[in-house]
Amino acid sequence: MGLKILGIETSCDETAVGVVEDGHRLLSNIVSSQVELHSPYGGVVPEVASRQHIRDMAPAVEKALADSGLNLSEIDVVAATYGPGLAGALLTGLNTAKALSFSLGKPLVGVNHLEGHIYASWLTRAGDDSPADSPGFPLACLVASGGHTDLILMEQHGSYRLVGRTRDDAAGEAFDKAARILGLGFPGGPEIQRVSQGATAGTLPPLPRAWMRDTLDFSFSGVKTALLHLAQAQGVYPPDATPDSAEPGRAEMDELIGEMAANFQESLVEVMVVKTLEMARRYGVKGIILGGGVTANARLRAEITRASALPVIIPPPVLCTDNGAMIAACAYFQYRRGEQFGLELDIDPALPLG
Ligand code: KG4
Ligand code: ZN
């Protein structure tokens, strides 16, 4: 009889609930996305997100339980993200978890969202096959999402050192802004990936890479500005509000957009791969873990796997983007090491890791 944890994630724009047994066995994973709601604004509107979380929460919990084949009374621990993230959004998930914990008389665990992204790599990898056993600690973690681009040294379960971070835009934020410049949809990362896949190398110059050689920090705002200038020079920006595939010159314009998107993606991927490998070398780690929405990127996944001599663990794309299962997986290890959380636990929108 394993320990069954219900994990709730509402730090941004997904209302997500998952049930996980013993920190690795995925029993269910429900993600209600608000993408369509925020899409007209080209980004997440915090107040809209909070209100939608309230609407989607109870159905998501019910569906996650139904999919897991368990009753509420069979859940051993209730977990939720308590930071970092949007305050109003975090509140809905944490308060739901508190209410469940109180009414069921089951322990509550508060989870750091970034730590959750790391533990997505434990899902489906059991026993000796878990990253803690194979390849084993220490591990280099790249967490790249809409709000973070962090290089984290994981020395043990629960022991982290932040050794690199973005000094301006997060990688996901840069992808989202680049997509807006190119007139593509939201969220930008998957759109940039999609139009890059069909792109052919033309005559455009490559976009710059911010190496900042002596540090493991990142900077992505310069390449975004370079893209904007190039898009303006090429007549791609401001984008056509109502693109029509029959209009003369549209096919050429789409080709140009594809090439720019591919060049942008290449710049971000190359810097993330090189810096992650540099960190792995400096700290003598045994393996590399990727997590966060940006690590769903096919080009990043292929490139780091190709370039690394060390084992690279990357969750399937659905577990890279925000989900409740990763919160439940992480909570298992916190619970096992005796971390205690009472009902006085509050959200912390700027919660650090390490
Ligand atoms: O981890 P996540 O789901 O939410 C946050 O914690 O922020 O990450 C969302 C970010 C968005 O910026 C989105 O554009 C990006 O992840 N993203 C991607 C891809 N899928 C999602 N970026 C690049 N390529 C993708 N395939
Ligand atoms: Zn996230």
Short mmCIF file of C-alpha atoms and ligand atoms in Angstrom, two decimals:
data_model
loop_
_atom_site.label_atom_id
_atom_site.label_comp_id
_atom_site.label_asym_id
_atom_site.label_seq_id
_atom_site.Cartn_x
_atom_site.Cartn_y
_atom_site.Cartn_z
CA MET A 1 0.00 0.00 0.00
CA GLY A 2 1.73 3.12 -1.24
CA LEU A 3 1.33 6.68 -0.03
CA LYS A 4 -1.19 8.49 -2.23
CA ILE A 5 -0.85 12.25 -2.59
CA LEU A 6 -3.24 14.66 -4.28
CA GLY A 7 -1.30 17.62 -5.69
CA ILE A 8 -2.82 20.98 -6.66
CA GLU A 9 -1.10 23.53 -8.89
CA THR A 10 -2.51 27.00 -9.57
CA SER A 11 0.51 29.30 -9.68
CA CYS A 12 -0.26 30.71 -13.13
CA ASP A 13 -2.92 29.90 -15.72
CA GLU A 14 -3.48 26.14 -15.39
CA THR A 15 -5.88 24.67 -12.84
CA ALA A 16 -4.09 21.38 -12.34
CA VAL A 17 -4.68 18.41 -10.05
CA GLY A 18 -2.78 15.12 -10.02
CA VAL A 19 -2.67 11.99 -7.90
CA VAL A 20 0.67 10.24 -7.45
CA GLU A 21 1.61 7.17 -5.43
CA ASP A 22 4.97 7.00 -3.62
CA GLY A 23 6.37 10.03 -5.42
CA HIS A 24 6.63 8.40 -8.81
CA ARG A 25 3.56 6.37 -9.83
CA LEU A 26 1.24 8.62 -11.84
CA LEU A 27 -2.39 7.74 -11.09
CA SER A 28 -4.03 10.78 -12.69
CA ASN A 29 -3.16 14.20 -14.05
CA ILE A 30 -5.84 16.76 -14.95
CA VAL A 31 -4.88 20.12 -16.42
CA SER A 32 -7.58 22.73 -17.18
CA SER A 33 -5.85 25.25 -19.38
CA GLN A 34 -6.95 28.89 -19.52
CA VAL A 35 -5.07 29.53 -22.75
CA GLU A 36 -8.15 30.53 -24.76
CA LEU A 37 -9.21 32.99 -22.08
CA HIS A 38 -5.87 34.84 -22.01
CA SER A 39 -5.05 34.45 -25.69
CA PRO A 40 -6.69 37.73 -26.85
CA TYR A 41 -4.41 39.64 -24.43
CA GLY A 42 -1.20 37.86 -25.55
CA GLY A 43 -0.38 37.06 -21.94
CA VAL A 44 -1.86 35.92 -18.62
CA VAL A 45 -4.20 38.46 -16.96
CA PRO A 46 -3.85 37.76 -13.20
CA GLU A 47 -7.41 38.69 -12.13
CA VAL A 48 -8.95 36.67 -14.96
CA ALA A 49 -6.74 33.72 -13.96
CA SER A 50 -7.82 33.81 -10.28
CA ARG A 51 -11.51 33.87 -11.12
CA GLN A 52 -11.19 31.00 -13.59
CA HIS A 53 -9.24 28.89 -11.07
CA ILE A 54 -12.19 29.17 -8.71
CA ARG A 55 -14.56 27.91 -11.42
CA ASP A 56 -12.32 25.06 -12.58
CA MET A 57 -11.01 23.83 -9.22
CA ALA A 58 -13.77 21.54 -7.93
CA PRO A 59 -14.32 19.80 -11.30
CA ALA A 60 -10.55 19.28 -11.65
CA VAL A 61 -10.31 17.66 -8.19
CA GLU A 62 -13.29 15.41 -8.97
CA LYS A 63 -11.90 14.37 -12.35
CA ALA A 64 -8.42 13.68 -10.94
CA LEU A 65 -9.95 11.46 -8.24
CA ALA A 66 -12.19 9.65 -10.74
CA ASP A 67 -9.25 8.99 -13.08
CA SER A 68 -7.13 7.67 -10.21
CA GLY A 69 -9.89 5.26 -9.18
CA LEU A 70 -9.66 6.50 -5.59
CA ASN A 71 -12.13 8.09 -3.18
CA LEU A 72 -11.18 11.22 -1.27
CA SER A 73 -10.89 9.10 1.89
CA GLU A 74 -8.12 7.05 0.24
CA ILE A 75 -5.89 10.12 -0.23
CA ASP A 76 -3.13 10.13 2.42
CA VAL A 77 -1.68 13.63 1.97
CA VAL A 78 -2.93 16.84 0.32
CA ALA A 79 -0.37 19.11 -1.37
CA ALA A 80 -0.45 22.46 -3.16
CA THR A 81 1.94 24.99 -4.67
CA TYR A 82 2.31 27.98 -2.31
CA GLY A 83 4.81 29.96 -4.41
CA PRO A 84 6.33 31.41 -6.47
CA GLY A 85 3.53 32.62 -8.75
CA LEU A 86 0.56 34.96 -9.06
CA ALA A 87 -0.88 35.75 -5.61
CA GLY A 88 -4.58 35.42 -6.44
CA ALA A 89 -3.99 32.26 -8.44
CA LEU A 90 -1.89 30.62 -5.69
CA LEU A 91 -4.58 31.44 -3.10
CA THR A 92 -7.25 29.37 -4.83
CA GLY A 93 -5.10 26.23 -4.96
CA LEU A 94 -3.64 26.53 -1.48
CA ASN A 95 -7.02 27.27 0.11
CA THR A 96 -8.56 24.27 -1.65
CA ALA A 97 -5.76 22.09 -0.30
CA LYS A 98 -6.23 23.48 3.21
CA ALA A 99 -9.97 22.83 3.10
CA LEU A 100 -9.41 19.23 1.93
CA SER A 101 -6.68 18.64 4.50
CA PHE A 102 -8.83 20.02 7.33
CA SER A 103 -12.03 18.22 6.37
CA LEU A 104 -10.30 14.87 5.75
CA GLY A 105 -7.96 15.17 8.72
CA LYS A 106 -4.98 14.46 6.44
CA PRO A 107 -1.57 16.19 6.44
CA LEU A 108 -0.99 19.28 4.29
CA VAL A 109 2.24 19.86 2.33
CA GLY A 110 3.16 23.21 0.73
CA VAL A 111 5.32 22.87 -2.38
CA ASN A 112 7.69 25.28 -4.10
CA HIS A 113 6.65 25.44 -7.76
CA LEU A 114 10.24 25.27 -9.03
CA GLU A 115 11.02 22.25 -6.87
CA GLY A 116 7.86 20.69 -8.33
CA HIS A 117 9.22 21.17 -11.87
CA ILE A 118 12.38 19.31 -10.82
CA TYR A 119 10.38 16.40 -9.38
CA ALA A 120 8.49 15.91 -12.65
CA SER A 121 11.60 13.87 -13.51
CA TRP A 122 10.72 11.39 -10.77
CA LEU A 123 7.33 10.57 -12.28
CA THR A 124 7.13 7.10 -13.85
CA ARG A 125 10.78 6.41 -12.87
CA ALA A 126 10.56 3.93 -10.02
CA GLY A 127 13.02 2.59 -7.43
CA ASP A 128 16.58 2.22 -8.71
CA ASP A 129 15.61 4.00 -11.87
CA SER A 130 14.83 7.32 -10.10
CA PRO A 131 17.24 10.21 -10.79
CA ALA A 132 18.41 9.96 -7.15
CA ASP A 133 19.71 6.43 -7.84
CA SER A 134 20.56 6.65 -11.49
CA PRO A 135 22.57 8.71 -12.30
CA GLY A 136 22.48 9.88 -8.63
CA PHE A 137 23.24 13.18 -6.86
CA PRO A 138 24.51 15.80 -7.41
CA LEU A 139 22.32 16.82 -10.33
CA ALA A 140 22.31 19.97 -12.47
CA CYS A 141 18.75 21.25 -13.00
CA LEU A 142 17.66 23.70 -15.67
CA VAL A 143 14.21 25.04 -14.78
CA ALA A 144 12.97 27.19 -17.66
CA SER A 145 9.41 28.50 -17.60
CA GLY A 146 7.36 31.64 -18.16
CA GLY A 147 8.72 33.21 -14.97
CA HIS A 148 12.12 31.57 -14.41
CA THR A 149 15.31 30.46 -16.09
CA ASP A 150 17.27 28.96 -13.23
CA LEU A 151 20.30 26.71 -13.00
CA ILE A 152 19.97 24.83 -9.74
CA LEU A 153 22.47 22.46 -8.15
CA MET A 154 20.56 19.66 -6.43
CA GLU A 155 22.88 18.07 -3.89
CA GLN A 156 20.27 15.87 -2.20
CA HIS A 157 16.49 15.62 -1.89
CA GLY A 158 15.49 19.07 -0.62
CA SER A 159 18.97 20.61 -0.90
CA TYR A 160 19.37 23.23 -3.61
CA ARG A 161 21.80 25.95 -4.65
CA LEU A 162 20.79 28.55 -7.20
CA VAL A 163 23.93 29.03 -9.33
CA GLY A 164 22.49 30.85 -12.36
CA ARG A 165 19.35 32.78 -13.23
CA THR A 166 18.06 35.24 -15.79
CA ARG A 167 18.89 38.87 -15.20
CA ASP A 168 15.93 40.10 -17.24
CA ASP A 169 13.33 38.07 -19.21
CA ALA A 170 12.70 34.40 -18.48
CA ALA A 171 13.12 32.11 -21.50
CA GLY A 172 9.37 31.43 -21.70
CA GLU A 173 8.59 35.13 -21.41
CA ALA A 174 11.06 35.79 -24.26
CA PHE A 175 9.37 33.11 -26.41
CA ASP A 176 5.96 34.67 -25.67
CA LYS A 177 7.16 38.19 -26.55
CA ALA A 178 8.91 36.97 -29.72
CA ALA A 179 5.69 35.28 -30.84
CA ARG A 180 3.82 38.55 -30.33
CA ILE A 181 6.41 40.41 -32.44
CA LEU A 182 5.98 37.84 -35.23
CA GLY A 183 2.16 37.92 -35.07
CA LEU A 184 1.94 34.34 -33.75
CA GLY A 185 -0.45 33.01 -31.08
CA PHE A 186 -0.19 32.57 -27.30
CA PRO A 187 1.55 30.85 -25.58
CA GLY A 188 4.47 31.74 -27.78
CA GLY A 189 6.83 28.81 -27.17
CA PRO A 190 4.79 26.13 -28.92
CA GLU A 191 3.98 28.57 -31.77
CA ILE A 192 7.65 29.45 -32.31
CA GLN A 193 8.47 25.75 -32.30
CA ARG A 194 5.68 25.00 -34.80
CA VAL A 195 6.62 27.62 -37.41
CA SER A 196 10.35 26.88 -36.92
CA GLN A 197 9.85 23.26 -37.89
CA GLY A 198 8.92 24.09 -41.47
CA ALA A 199 11.47 26.88 -41.81
CA THR A 200 14.26 26.88 -44.35
CA ALA A 201 17.49 28.78 -43.83
CA GLY A 202 17.34 31.86 -46.04
CA THR A 203 19.43 34.97 -46.11
CA LEU A 204 18.67 36.46 -42.70
CA PRO A 205 21.58 36.98 -40.32
CA PRO A 206 21.60 34.83 -37.13
CA LEU A 207 20.36 36.55 -33.97
CA PRO A 208 22.86 37.40 -31.20
CA ARG A 209 23.61 35.18 -28.19
CA ALA A 210 24.17 36.82 -24.79
CA TRP A 211 27.03 34.65 -23.55
CA MET A 212 28.12 36.74 -20.53
CA ARG A 213 31.11 34.42 -20.39
CA ASP A 214 32.15 34.59 -16.75
CA THR A 215 28.75 33.83 -15.21
CA LEU A 216 26.06 31.15 -15.34
CA ASP A 217 23.40 33.88 -15.47
CA PHE A 218 21.24 34.40 -18.54
CA SER A 219 19.96 37.47 -20.37
CA PHE A 220 17.28 37.20 -23.04
CA SER A 221 16.05 40.76 -23.48
CA GLY A 222 18.80 41.70 -25.99
CA VAL A 223 17.93 38.95 -28.47
CA LYS A 224 14.27 39.90 -28.19
CA THR A 225 15.10 43.52 -29.09
CA ALA A 226 17.31 42.33 -31.95
CA LEU A 227 14.37 40.29 -33.24
CA LEU A 228 12.09 43.32 -33.01
CA HIS A 229 14.51 45.46 -35.04
CA LEU A 230 14.91 42.74 -37.66
CA ALA A 231 11.13 42.26 -37.87
CA GLN A 232 10.66 46.00 -38.37
CA ALA A 233 13.36 46.13 -41.06
CA GLN A 234 11.79 43.16 -42.88
CA GLY A 235 8.24 44.56 -42.69
CA VAL A 236 7.05 41.70 -40.47
CA TYR A 237 6.35 44.04 -37.53
CA PRO A 238 3.79 45.40 -36.82
CA PRO A 239 2.13 42.08 -37.71
CA ASP A 240 -0.83 41.76 -40.06
CA ALA A 241 -3.91 41.68 -37.79
CA THR A 242 -5.95 39.61 -40.26
CA PRO A 243 -3.51 37.52 -42.32
CA ASP A 244 -5.06 36.10 -45.47
CA SER A 245 -3.27 33.19 -47.11
CA ALA A 246 -4.57 34.26 -50.54
CA GLU A 247 -3.12 37.75 -50.32
CA PRO A 248 -0.11 38.43 -52.60
CA GLY A 249 3.23 38.08 -50.81
CA ARG A 250 1.69 36.22 -47.83
CA ALA A 251 3.62 32.98 -48.48
CA GLU A 252 6.92 34.91 -48.62
CA MET A 253 5.98 36.71 -45.39
CA ASP A 254 5.23 33.39 -43.66
CA GLU A 255 8.58 32.04 -44.81
CA LEU A 256 10.32 35.09 -43.35
CA ILE A 257 8.44 34.66 -40.06
CA GLY A 258 9.41 30.98 -39.93
CA GLU A 259 13.07 31.79 -40.47
CA MET A 260 13.05 34.50 -37.79
CA ALA A 261 11.30 32.19 -35.34
CA ALA A 262 13.84 29.43 -36.03
CA ASN A 263 16.76 31.85 -35.56
CA PHE A 264 15.25 33.09 -32.31
CA GLN A 265 14.69 29.57 -31.00
CA GLU A 266 18.25 28.64 -31.99
CA SER A 267 19.70 31.55 -30.03
CA LEU A 268 17.86 30.64 -26.82
CA VAL A 269 18.47 26.91 -27.16
CA GLU A 270 22.19 27.30 -27.80
CA VAL A 271 22.72 29.56 -24.77
CA MET A 272 20.66 27.32 -22.46
CA VAL A 273 22.47 24.16 -23.60
CA VAL A 274 25.98 25.63 -23.36
CA LYS A 275 25.37 27.19 -19.91
CA THR A 276 23.76 24.03 -18.52
CA LEU A 277 26.70 21.91 -19.71
CA GLU A 278 29.14 24.46 -18.30
CA MET A 279 27.38 24.29 -14.94
CA ALA A 280 27.46 20.48 -15.03
CA ARG A 281 31.22 20.60 -15.68
CA ARG A 282 31.96 23.19 -12.98
CA TYR A 283 30.07 21.34 -10.27
CA GLY A 284 31.02 17.81 -11.29
CA VAL A 285 27.43 16.55 -11.37
CA LYS A 286 26.38 13.03 -12.32
CA GLY A 287 23.48 14.03 -14.54
CA ILE A 288 21.22 16.78 -15.84
CA ILE A 289 17.51 17.32 -15.19
CA LEU A 290 15.28 19.60 -17.23
CA GLY A 291 11.93 21.01 -16.10
CA GLY A 292 9.47 23.84 -16.80
CA GLY A 293 7.34 24.68 -19.83
CA VAL A 294 10.25 25.75 -22.04
CA THR A 295 11.85 22.31 -21.67
CA ALA A 296 8.91 20.93 -23.66
CA ASN A 297 10.73 22.51 -26.62
CA ALA A 298 11.70 19.82 -29.11
CA ARG A 299 14.82 21.60 -30.34
CA LEU A 300 16.12 22.13 -26.77
CA ARG A 301 15.46 18.49 -25.87
CA ALA A 302 17.23 17.16 -28.97
CA GLU A 303 20.18 19.52 -28.69
CA ILE A 304 21.00 18.98 -25.01
CA THR A 305 20.65 15.21 -25.38
CA ARG A 306 23.02 15.28 -28.35
CA ALA A 307 25.57 17.61 -26.76
CA SER A 308 25.77 16.10 -23.26
CA ALA A 309 28.14 13.29 -22.34
CA LEU A 310 26.22 12.97 -19.04
CA PRO A 311 22.76 11.39 -18.73
CA VAL A 312 19.99 13.91 -19.40
CA ILE A 313 16.54 13.35 -17.89
CA ILE A 314 13.62 15.24 -19.43
CA PRO A 315 9.99 14.53 -18.52
CA PRO A 316 7.52 14.06 -21.38
CA PRO A 317 6.26 17.48 -22.61
CA VAL A 318 2.93 17.26 -20.70
CA LEU A 319 4.87 16.97 -17.44
CA CYS A 320 7.22 19.85 -18.35
CA THR A 321 4.41 22.41 -18.43
CA ASP A 322 2.53 23.15 -15.20
CA ASN A 323 0.72 20.15 -13.69
CA GLY A 324 -0.47 18.82 -10.33
CA ALA A 325 1.34 15.48 -10.55
CA MET A 326 4.76 17.11 -10.18
CA ILE A 327 3.50 18.86 -7.03
CA ALA A 328 2.32 15.52 -5.61
CA ALA A 329 5.65 13.85 -6.51
CA CYS A 330 7.64 16.60 -4.80
CA ALA A 331 5.37 16.58 -1.73
CA TYR A 332 6.09 12.87 -1.21
CA PHE A 333 9.78 13.53 -0.55
CA GLN A 334 9.00 16.56 1.66
CA TYR A 335 6.53 14.47 3.68
CA ARG A 336 9.02 11.61 4.00
CA ARG A 337 11.64 13.95 5.44
CA GLY A 338 9.12 15.23 7.98
CA GLU A 339 8.35 18.71 6.70
CA GLN A 340 5.34 20.01 8.63
CA PHE A 341 2.75 22.49 7.38
CA GLY A 342 -0.17 23.82 9.41
CA LEU A 343 -3.30 25.61 8.28
CA GLU A 344 -1.50 28.91 8.93
CA LEU A 345 0.63 28.26 5.82
CA ASP A 346 0.31 31.28 3.52
CA ILE A 347 1.14 31.86 -0.13
CA ASP A 348 4.53 33.39 -0.99
CA PRO A 349 4.46 34.86 -4.53
CA ALA A 350 8.27 35.38 -4.47
CA LEU A 351 9.23 32.11 -2.73
CA PRO A 352 12.91 31.35 -3.52
CA LEU A 353 14.49 27.92 -3.98
CA GLY A 354 17.97 27.41 -2.58
O1 KG4 B 1 6.15 25.96 -16.60
P1 KG4 B 1 5.08 26.65 -17.37
O2 KG4 B 1 3.95 25.82 -17.91
O3 KG4 B 1 4.43 27.80 -16.52
C1 KG4 B 1 5.21 28.65 -15.71
O4 KG4 B 1 5.59 28.20 -14.60
O5 KG4 B 1 5.52 29.76 -16.20
O6 KG4 B 1 5.80 27.43 -18.57
C2 KG4 B 1 5.08 28.21 -19.49
C3 KG4 B 1 6.04 28.75 -20.53
C4 KG4 B 1 5.39 29.70 -21.53
O7 KG4 B 1 6.17 30.88 -21.60
C5 KG4 B 1 5.42 28.93 -22.86
O8 KG4 B 1 5.57 29.76 -23.98
C6 KG4 B 1 6.62 28.04 -22.66
O9 KG4 B 1 6.59 27.65 -21.31
N1 KG4 B 1 6.56 26.85 -23.51
C7 KG4 B 1 7.46 26.58 -24.49
C8 KG4 B 1 7.00 25.39 -25.13
N2 KG4 B 1 5.88 24.97 -24.50
C9 KG4 B 1 5.62 25.87 -23.50
N3 KG4 B 1 8.55 27.25 -24.89
C10 KG4 B 1 9.24 26.75 -25.93
N4 KG4 B 1 8.88 25.64 -26.61
C11 KG4 B 1 7.77 24.92 -26.24
N5 KG4 B 1 7.42 23.82 -26.93
ZN ZN B 2 5.80 26.29 -14.12
#
